[in-house]
Tab-separated table of C-alpha atoms (C1' of nucleotides) in Angstrom:
chain	number	residue	atom	x	y	z
A	963	MET	CA	87.505	100.039	98.586
A	964	ALA	CA	86.750	97.828	95.672
A	965	SER	CA	83.496	96.987	97.127
A	966	LEU	CA	81.233	95.647	94.555
A	967	THR	CA	78.015	97.501	94.270
A	968	VAL	CA	75.332	95.221	93.044
A	969	SER	CA	73.052	97.138	95.287
A	970	ALA	CA	69.481	97.040	94.996
A	971	HIS	CA	68.177	100.587	94.428
A	972	GLN	CA	70.149	102.526	92.082
A	973	ASN	CA	67.581	104.056	89.956
A	974	ARG	CA	65.432	106.209	92.197
A	975	SER	CA	66.048	109.587	90.796
A	976	MET	CA	66.184	108.470	87.257
A	977	PRO	CA	63.508	108.340	84.697
A	978	ARG	CA	62.766	104.716	84.341
A	979	GLN	CA	63.461	104.162	80.757
A	980	SER	CA	65.910	102.304	78.744
A	981	ALA	CA	68.840	104.038	80.308
A	982	PHE	CA	71.041	101.066	80.391
A	983	SER	CA	68.936	99.054	78.130
A	984	ILE	CA	69.651	95.475	77.660
A	985	ASP	CA	70.620	95.449	74.172
A	986	SER	CA	72.698	98.442	74.809
A	987	ILE	CA	74.577	96.811	77.484
A	988	LEU	CA	74.467	93.512	75.632
A	989	GLY	CA	76.823	95.128	73.337
A	990	LEU	CA	79.374	93.386	75.436
A	991	ASP	CA	80.922	91.322	72.760
A	992	ARG	CA	84.028	91.680	74.614
A	993	PRO	CA	86.600	89.323	76.195
A	994	ASP	CA	85.756	90.376	79.590
A	995	GLN	CA	87.096	87.959	81.989
A	996	ARG	CA	85.788	89.016	85.305
A	997	THR	CA	87.959	88.460	88.157
A	998	ALA	CA	87.389	89.232	91.766
A	999	LEU	CA	89.306	92.332	92.874
A	1000	SER	CA	92.235	91.373	94.813
A	1001	ALA	CA	94.232	93.125	97.592
A	1002	PRO	CA	96.253	96.069	96.496
A	1003	TYR	CA	99.604	94.296	96.512
A	1004	ARG	CA	101.654	95.316	99.600
A	1005	PRO	CA	104.959	93.604	99.073
A	1006	TRP	CA	106.320	94.892	102.350
A	1007	THR	CA	103.554	93.114	104.270
A	1008	ASP	CA	104.713	89.647	103.609
A	1009	VAL	CA	106.479	88.026	106.569
A	1010	LYS	CA	109.880	86.938	105.595
A	1011	PRO	CA	110.987	83.659	107.184
A	1012	ALA	CA	114.697	82.834	107.413
A	1013	GLY	CA	116.255	84.888	104.686
A	1014	GLN	CA	116.313	88.373	106.070
A	1015	ASN	CA	119.363	89.744	104.267
A	1016	ARG	CA	119.236	92.026	101.392
A	1017	GLY	CA	119.254	91.294	97.754
A	1018	VAL	CA	118.462	87.614	98.267
A	1019	VAL	CA	114.799	87.823	97.532
A	1020	ALA	CA	113.272	89.709	94.796
A	1021	ASP	CA	111.620	92.756	96.310
A	1022	SER	CA	110.599	93.782	99.728
A	1023	ASP	CA	113.081	94.190	102.383
A	1024	VAL	CA	111.390	95.737	105.148
A	1025	SER	CA	114.299	97.280	106.852
A	1026	VAL	CA	115.492	99.453	103.932
A	1027	ASP	CA	117.470	102.093	105.471
A	1028	VAL	CA	117.328	101.762	109.091
A	1029	ARG	CA	120.972	101.593	109.479
A	1030	VAL	CA	121.955	104.131	106.829
A	1031	ASN	CA	121.784	107.151	108.917
A	1032	GLU	CA	125.094	108.881	109.395
A	1033	ASP	CA	124.640	109.970	113.046
A	1034	GLY	CA	125.217	106.601	114.177
A	1035	LYS	CA	122.034	106.982	115.889
A	1036	SER	CA	120.194	103.879	114.980
A	1037	TYR	CA	116.471	104.084	115.152
A	1038	SER	CA	114.968	102.296	118.022
A	1039	LYS	CA	113.486	98.932	117.559
A	1040	SER	CA	111.361	99.060	120.581
A	1041	PRO	CA	108.561	96.688	120.963
A	1042	ALA	CA	106.210	99.611	120.499
A	1043	ASP	CA	107.720	100.284	117.136
A	1044	ALA	CA	107.284	96.663	116.185
A	1045	TYR	CA	103.637	96.764	117.317
A	1046	ARG	CA	102.995	99.919	115.345
A	1047	ARG	CA	104.569	98.436	112.311
A	1048	THR	CA	102.451	95.378	112.608
A	1049	LEU	CA	99.401	97.510	112.938
A	1050	ASN	CA	100.466	99.428	109.745
A	1051	TRP	CA	100.656	96.182	108.013
A	1052	TYR	CA	97.125	95.473	108.826
A	1053	ILE	CA	96.111	98.813	107.681
A	1054	GLY	CA	98.204	98.238	104.705
A	1055	ARG	CA	100.231	101.302	104.567
A	1056	ARG	CA	103.923	101.154	103.962
A	1057	PRO	CA	105.901	102.196	107.005
A	1058	ARG	CA	107.089	105.727	106.418
A	1059	THR	CA	110.692	105.790	105.037
A	1060	ALA	CA	113.141	108.062	106.955
A	1061	PHE	CA	115.738	109.312	104.557
A	1062	SER	CA	119.043	110.101	106.055
A	1063	SER	CA	120.428	113.527	105.631
A	1064	VAL	CA	123.067	112.199	103.209
A	1065	GLN	CA	120.433	110.608	100.988
A	1066	ILE	CA	118.379	113.832	101.046
A	1067	LYS	CA	121.394	115.793	100.052
A	1068	ILE	CA	121.959	113.611	97.026
A	1069	LEU	CA	118.352	113.582	96.077
A	1070	GLU	CA	118.183	117.353	96.256
A	1071	SER	CA	121.259	117.833	94.167
A	1072	VAL	CA	119.933	115.742	91.515
A	1073	PHE	CA	116.647	117.425	91.692
A	1074	GLN	CA	118.308	120.700	91.160
A	1075	VAL	CA	119.515	119.552	87.747
A	1076	ASN	CA	116.609	117.291	86.660
A	1077	SER	CA	113.341	116.986	88.575
A	1078	TYR	CA	112.145	114.381	86.146
A	1079	PRO	CA	114.717	111.648	86.393
A	1080	GLY	CA	114.068	108.682	84.093
A	1081	ILE	CA	113.931	105.174	85.205
A	1082	ASP	CA	117.598	104.540	84.726
A	1083	ILE	CA	118.637	107.411	86.752
A	1084	ARG	CA	116.190	106.433	89.462
A	1085	GLU	CA	117.514	103.019	89.469
A	1086	GLU	CA	121.133	104.226	89.791
A	1087	LEU	CA	120.058	106.409	92.674
A	1088	ALA	CA	118.323	103.483	94.292
A	1089	LYS	CA	121.357	101.416	94.079
A	1090	LYS	CA	123.707	104.054	95.370
A	1091	LEU	CA	121.425	105.103	98.215
A	1092	HIS	CA	120.180	101.676	99.035
A	1093	LEU	CA	116.690	102.485	98.520
A	1094	ASP	CA	113.900	101.061	96.392
A	1095	GLU	CA	113.358	102.622	93.130
A	1096	ASP	CA	109.785	103.154	94.138
A	1097	ARG	CA	110.900	105.352	97.048
A	1098	ILE	CA	112.881	107.546	94.718
A	1099	GLN	CA	110.078	107.946	92.341
A	1100	ILE	CA	107.751	108.901	95.130
A	1101	TRP	CA	110.334	111.259	96.544
A	1102	PHE	CA	110.657	113.162	93.283
A	1103	GLN	CA	106.864	113.300	92.907
A	1104	ASN	CA	106.535	114.777	96.410
A	1105	ARG	CA	109.459	117.075	95.685
A	1106	ARG	CA	107.835	118.462	92.567
A	1107	ALA	CA	104.686	119.013	94.482
A	1108	LYS	CA	106.486	120.946	97.058
A	1109	LEU	CA	108.139	123.143	94.547
A	1110	LYS	CA	104.873	123.831	92.945
A	1111	ARG	CA	103.327	124.720	96.259
A	1112	SER	CA	106.075	127.121	97.030
A	1113	HIS	CA	105.659	128.712	93.535
A	1114	ARG	CA	101.897	129.101	94.302
A	1115	GLU	CA	102.625	130.674	97.632
A	1116	SER	CA	105.114	133.192	96.359
A	1117	GLN	CA	102.900	134.125	93.478
A	1118	PHE	CA	100.075	134.658	96.029
A	1119	LEU	CA	102.217	136.922	98.050
A	1120	MET	CA	103.130	138.899	94.979
A	1121	VAL	CA	99.612	139.393	93.901
A	1122	LYS	CA	98.752	140.533	97.476
A	1123	ASN	CA	101.577	143.009	97.537
A	1124	VAL	CA	100.550	144.402	94.205
A	1125	LEU	CA	97.080	144.770	95.343
A	1126	SER	CA	98.054	146.514	98.575
A	1127	ASP	CA	100.309	148.685	96.573
A	1128	LEU	CA	97.480	149.674	94.350
A	1129	GLN	CA	95.412	150.419	97.348
A	1130	SER	CA	97.942	152.539	99.100
A	1131	SER	CA	98.669	154.583	95.943
A	1132	ARG	CA	94.971	155.228	95.611
A	1133	GLU	CA	94.821	156.500	99.168
A	1134	ARG	CA	97.352	159.215	98.348
B	791	MET	CA	113.768	132.296	91.600
B	792	ALA	CA	115.581	130.235	89.078
B	793	SER	CA	113.285	127.430	89.309
B	794	LEU	CA	114.163	125.076	86.655
B	795	THR	CA	111.602	122.722	85.311
B	796	VAL	CA	113.549	120.792	82.856
B	797	SER	CA	111.170	118.185	82.157
B	798	ALA	CA	112.729	115.055	80.965
B	799	HIS	CA	111.122	111.774	81.005
B	800	GLN	CA	112.267	108.698	79.422
B	801	ASN	CA	111.262	105.230	78.691
B	802	ARG	CA	112.423	102.071	80.126
B	803	SER	CA	114.959	99.762	78.786
B	804	MET	CA	117.685	102.090	78.134
B	805	PRO	CA	121.366	101.141	78.120
B	806	ARG	CA	122.983	101.090	81.458
B	807	GLN	CA	125.384	103.895	81.956
B	808	SER	CA	127.643	105.269	84.589
B	809	ALA	CA	125.956	106.206	87.688
B	810	PHE	CA	126.130	109.980	87.808
B	811	SER	CA	127.430	110.845	84.392
B	812	ILE	CA	126.370	114.491	83.510
B	813	ASP	CA	124.420	113.384	80.595
B	814	SER	CA	122.596	110.812	82.671
B	815	ILE	CA	121.637	113.286	85.345
B	816	LEU	CA	120.578	115.849	82.906
B	817	GLY	CA	118.642	113.362	81.050
B	818	LEU	CA	120.399	114.206	77.880
B	819	ASP	CA	121.676	110.878	77.012
B	820	ARG	CA	118.468	110.004	75.272
B	821	PRO	CA	116.077	111.664	72.972
B	822	ASP	CA	113.615	113.730	74.684
B	823	GLN	CA	111.010	115.952	73.459
B	824	ARG	CA	108.626	117.896	75.592
B	825	THR	CA	111.306	120.463	76.255
B	826	ALA	CA	110.043	123.052	73.895
B	827	LEU	CA	107.087	121.952	71.948
B	828	SER	CA	103.972	123.512	70.588
B	829	ALA	CA	101.144	123.943	72.916
B	830	PRO	CA	98.859	121.078	72.915
B	831	TYR	CA	95.211	121.574	72.310
B	832	ARG	CA	93.631	122.425	75.534
B	833	PRO	CA	90.044	123.374	74.867
B	834	TRP	CA	89.270	124.191	78.481
B	835	THR	CA	91.873	126.887	78.675
B	836	ASP	CA	90.185	128.947	76.065
B	837	VAL	CA	90.168	132.310	77.286
B	838	LYS	CA	93.739	132.474	77.743
B	839	PRO	CA	95.905	134.843	75.649
B	840	ALA	CA	98.504	134.771	78.417
B	841	GLY	CA	100.911	132.977	76.281
B	842	GLN	CA	102.347	129.513	75.783
B	843	ASN	CA	101.520	127.210	78.467
B	844	ARG	CA	103.937	124.612	79.220
B	845	GLY	CA	101.972	122.013	80.944
B	846	VAL	CA	104.627	121.525	83.625
B	847	VAL	CA	105.244	124.899	85.251
B	848	ALA	CA	103.445	126.137	88.193
B	849	ASP	CA	99.936	126.926	88.092
B	850	SER	CA	99.581	129.109	91.013
B	851	ASP	CA	95.941	128.948	91.760
B	852	VAL	CA	94.793	130.120	95.110
B	853	SER	CA	93.198	126.934	96.065
B	854	VAL	CA	89.814	127.214	94.539
B	855	ASP	CA	87.822	124.331	95.905
B	856	VAL	CA	87.335	121.975	93.164
B	857	ARG	CA	85.290	119.773	95.301
B	858	VAL	CA	81.597	119.449	94.726
B	859	ASN	CA	80.290	117.168	97.353
B	860	GLU	CA	77.885	114.530	97.348
B	861	ASP	CA	75.133	113.951	95.000
B	862	GLY	CA	76.486	114.834	91.691
B	863	LYS	CA	75.804	117.952	90.004
B	864	SER	CA	79.502	118.211	89.534
B	865	TYR	CA	81.076	120.544	87.279
B	866	SER	CA	81.627	119.902	83.657
B	867	LYS	CA	80.227	122.644	81.737
B	868	SER	CA	78.697	124.671	84.416
B	869	PRO	CA	79.286	128.338	84.451
B	870	ALA	CA	81.082	127.904	87.683
B	871	ASP	CA	83.478	125.689	85.873
B	872	ALA	CA	84.128	128.329	83.308
B	873	TYR	CA	84.631	130.769	86.058
B	874	ARG	CA	87.295	128.625	87.611
B	875	ARG	CA	88.839	128.027	84.255
B	876	THR	CA	89.318	131.612	83.404
B	877	LEU	CA	90.287	132.760	86.879
B	878	ASN	CA	92.854	130.256	87.919
B	879	TRP	CA	93.638	127.464	85.741
B	880	TYR	CA	95.524	129.140	82.971
B	881	ILE	CA	97.772	126.324	82.488
B	882	GLY	CA	97.159	123.320	80.454
B	883	ARG	CA	96.033	120.626	82.744
B	884	ARG	CA	92.262	119.910	83.120
B	885	PRO	CA	91.232	120.435	86.632
B	886	ARG	CA	91.015	117.179	88.295
B	887	THR	CA	87.322	115.926	88.426
B	888	ALA	CA	86.166	114.677	91.658
B	889	PHE	CA	83.330	112.208	91.095
B	890	SER	CA	80.589	112.002	93.635
B	891	SER	CA	80.059	108.710	95.325
B	892	VAL	CA	76.716	108.398	93.561
B	893	GLN	CA	78.358	108.891	90.214
B	894	ILE	CA	81.067	106.292	91.217
B	895	LYS	CA	78.526	103.825	92.273
B	896	ILE	CA	76.721	104.048	88.959
B	897	LEU	CA	79.838	103.867	87.028
B	898	GLU	CA	80.918	100.847	88.925
B	899	SER	CA	77.731	99.103	88.505
B	900	VAL	CA	77.963	99.679	84.711
B	901	PHE	CA	81.573	98.563	84.779
B	902	GLN	CA	80.499	95.307	86.374
B	903	VAL	CA	78.354	94.513	83.403
B	904	ASN	CA	80.225	96.076	80.569
B	905	SER	CA	83.858	97.440	80.992
B	906	TYR	CA	83.874	98.480	77.389
B	907	PRO	CA	80.860	100.583	77.020
B	908	GLY	CA	80.323	101.943	73.433
B	909	ILE	CA	79.780	105.561	72.578
B	910	ASP	CA	76.076	105.414	73.075
B	911	ILE	CA	76.194	104.054	76.621
B	912	ARG	CA	78.885	106.524	77.436
B	913	GLU	CA	76.697	109.357	76.136
B	914	GLU	CA	73.726	108.066	78.062
B	915	LEU	CA	75.853	107.933	81.250
B	916	ALA	CA	77.240	111.460	80.612
B	917	LYS	CA	73.709	112.833	80.344
B	918	LYS	CA	72.618	111.020	83.428
B	919	LEU	CA	75.564	111.849	85.607
B	920	HIS	CA	76.074	115.375	84.230
B	921	LEU	CA	79.508	114.646	83.112
B	922	ASP	CA	81.308	114.989	79.851
B	923	GLU	CA	81.386	111.933	77.747
B	924	ASP	CA	85.119	112.439	77.764
B	925	ARG	CA	85.216	112.030	81.523
B	926	ILE	CA	83.318	108.823	81.283
B	927	GLN	CA	85.668	107.392	78.732
B	928	ILE	CA	88.695	108.343	80.773
B	929	TRP	CA	87.076	106.796	83.874
B	930	PHE	CA	86.523	103.604	82.087
B	931	GLN	CA	90.043	103.580	80.806
B	932	ASN	CA	91.554	104.091	84.237
B	933	ARG	CA	89.158	101.559	85.627
B	934	ARG	CA	90.225	98.915	83.321
B	935	ALA	CA	93.831	99.656	84.099
B	936	LYS	CA	93.054	99.210	87.662
B	937	LEU	CA	91.409	95.967	87.280
B	938	LYS	CA	94.323	94.735	85.198
B	939	ARG	CA	96.772	95.916	87.725
B	940	SER	CA	94.947	94.090	90.549
B	941	HIS	CA	94.781	90.952	88.541
B	942	ARG	CA	98.490	91.053	87.805
B	943	GLU	CA	99.242	91.624	91.359
B	944	SER	CA	97.083	88.771	92.613
B	945	GLN	CA	98.785	86.433	90.128
B	946	PHE	CA	102.116	87.579	91.446
B	947	LEU	CA	101.156	86.952	94.978
B	948	MET	CA	99.931	83.603	94.144
B	949	VAL	CA	103.184	82.669	92.381
B	950	LYS	CA	105.126	83.996	95.351
B	951	ASN	CA	103.026	81.977	97.762
B	952	VAL	CA	103.559	78.803	95.761
B	953	LEU	CA	107.243	79.369	95.732
B	954	SER	CA	107.449	80.040	99.522
B	955	ASP	CA	105.405	76.960	100.113
B	956	LEU	CA	107.767	74.975	98.113
B	957	GLN	CA	110.547	76.349	100.051
B	958	SER	CA	109.025	75.615	103.485
B	959	SER	CA	108.205	72.011	102.386
B	960	ARG	CA	111.737	71.674	101.414
B	961	GLU	CA	112.896	72.653	104.723
B	962	ARG	CA	110.963	69.967	106.472
C	1220	DT	C1'	102.053	122.044	114.342
C	1221	DT	C1'	104.622	121.539	110.180
C	1222	DC	C1'	106.565	118.908	106.769
C	1223	DT	C1'	106.471	115.160	103.986
C	1224	DA	C1'	106.158	109.856	102.876
C	1225	DA	C1'	102.443	107.266	101.000
C	1226	DT	C1'	97.985	106.410	98.640
C	1227	DG	C1'	94.502	106.569	95.114
C	1228	DT	C1'	93.140	108.172	90.965
C	1229	DA	C1'	92.116	111.736	87.194
C	1230	DA	C1'	94.590	113.403	83.365
C	1231	DT	C1'	98.322	113.312	79.673
C	1232	DT	C1'	101.208	111.228	76.294
C	1233	DG	C1'	102.934	108.221	72.884
C	1234	DT	C1'	102.225	103.909	70.583
D	1432	DA	C1'	92.560	101.033	73.635
D	1433	DC	C1'	96.690	100.357	76.445
D	1434	DA	C1'	100.786	101.446	79.086
D	1435	DA	C1'	103.418	104.420	81.533
D	1436	DT	C1'	103.788	108.510	83.864
D	1437	DT	C1'	102.353	112.845	85.836
D	1438	DA	C1'	99.643	115.961	88.667
D	1439	DC	C1'	96.719	116.577	92.331
D	1440	DA	C1'	94.129	115.893	96.522
D	1441	DT	C1'	94.331	113.471	100.953
D	1442	DT	C1'	95.929	110.695	104.759
D	1443	DA	C1'	98.970	109.893	108.259
D	1444	DG	C1'	103.712	109.555	110.483
D	1445	DT	C1'	107.544	111.993	113.037
DNA sequence: TTCTAATGTAATTGT
DNA sequence: ACAATTACATTAGT
């Protein structure tokens, strides 16, 4: 990712002509401040020292909703979990959020009415459900994709049925 | 199936409002267009009498593989493309282009030198890579956005680190 | 295995 | 051209 490719041989299959001619490229009369590409900003990977409690520091609390489930069944904090989490941090993927059923219920009911909530609604939801606004946004994105997929599948079934109906009527 | 797709998206910086007011949930508390508007110009949906496409509603294609793997020759104006278009993509969105790694490599290397290629360079690239000039333009646009984002994020990280350094030095 | 949270990025829209 | 947002294709966690 973001590997720079100043590689040597990039013009093997190309007619060696003024493809990217100097003067053409030298059309860079642009304010182009080149900066080395940085890491993709993973706020949840930074190790938080003393603080630990919510709302104190700007973003990033790692333990968003671990205690928000209604079953009283708190998710295990086994060393294995911690280990995997650390590993994830290396990989750079945000630990998968586990929404509680209450959270899901509310999100679903909002989705019923408006599947494209604006930033303000998302913020409100985030506050109410103790989630990051980002999680809300992603949830709605994935929810829309799911709806679309189900549409696609049902349409496919309908088409299939119509076709088989045609076939059977022809056989009569 | 009563699937509603009330698309409603808004912009930031809206007046705070009661958490789950009806208007807020419905997204009616602010001007929103996109609910019933004239069909935008979609040149690639040409052979579709089917009616007003609404951009958002399901597309129901049966998973035609959009991929064209390695070594370019990707679709743009190929007959195969037209085929896919007429068969499955009768809604408004242009099928997502999957650039080959070769194409990406070349695009990246050009980007290194000039992130604002003029029309002539874009045309040359388009011809060489068998892509529409439009795709090239969009690619550079998104690429610039990406660069900008990463720059912003690294700045943020730097600030954050400075702050935490300050903090830890104060604790000593 | 299935479902879905998360990621990356192409495409769209409005300014 | 940019900024914000969406759709879409994939990866991966439970």
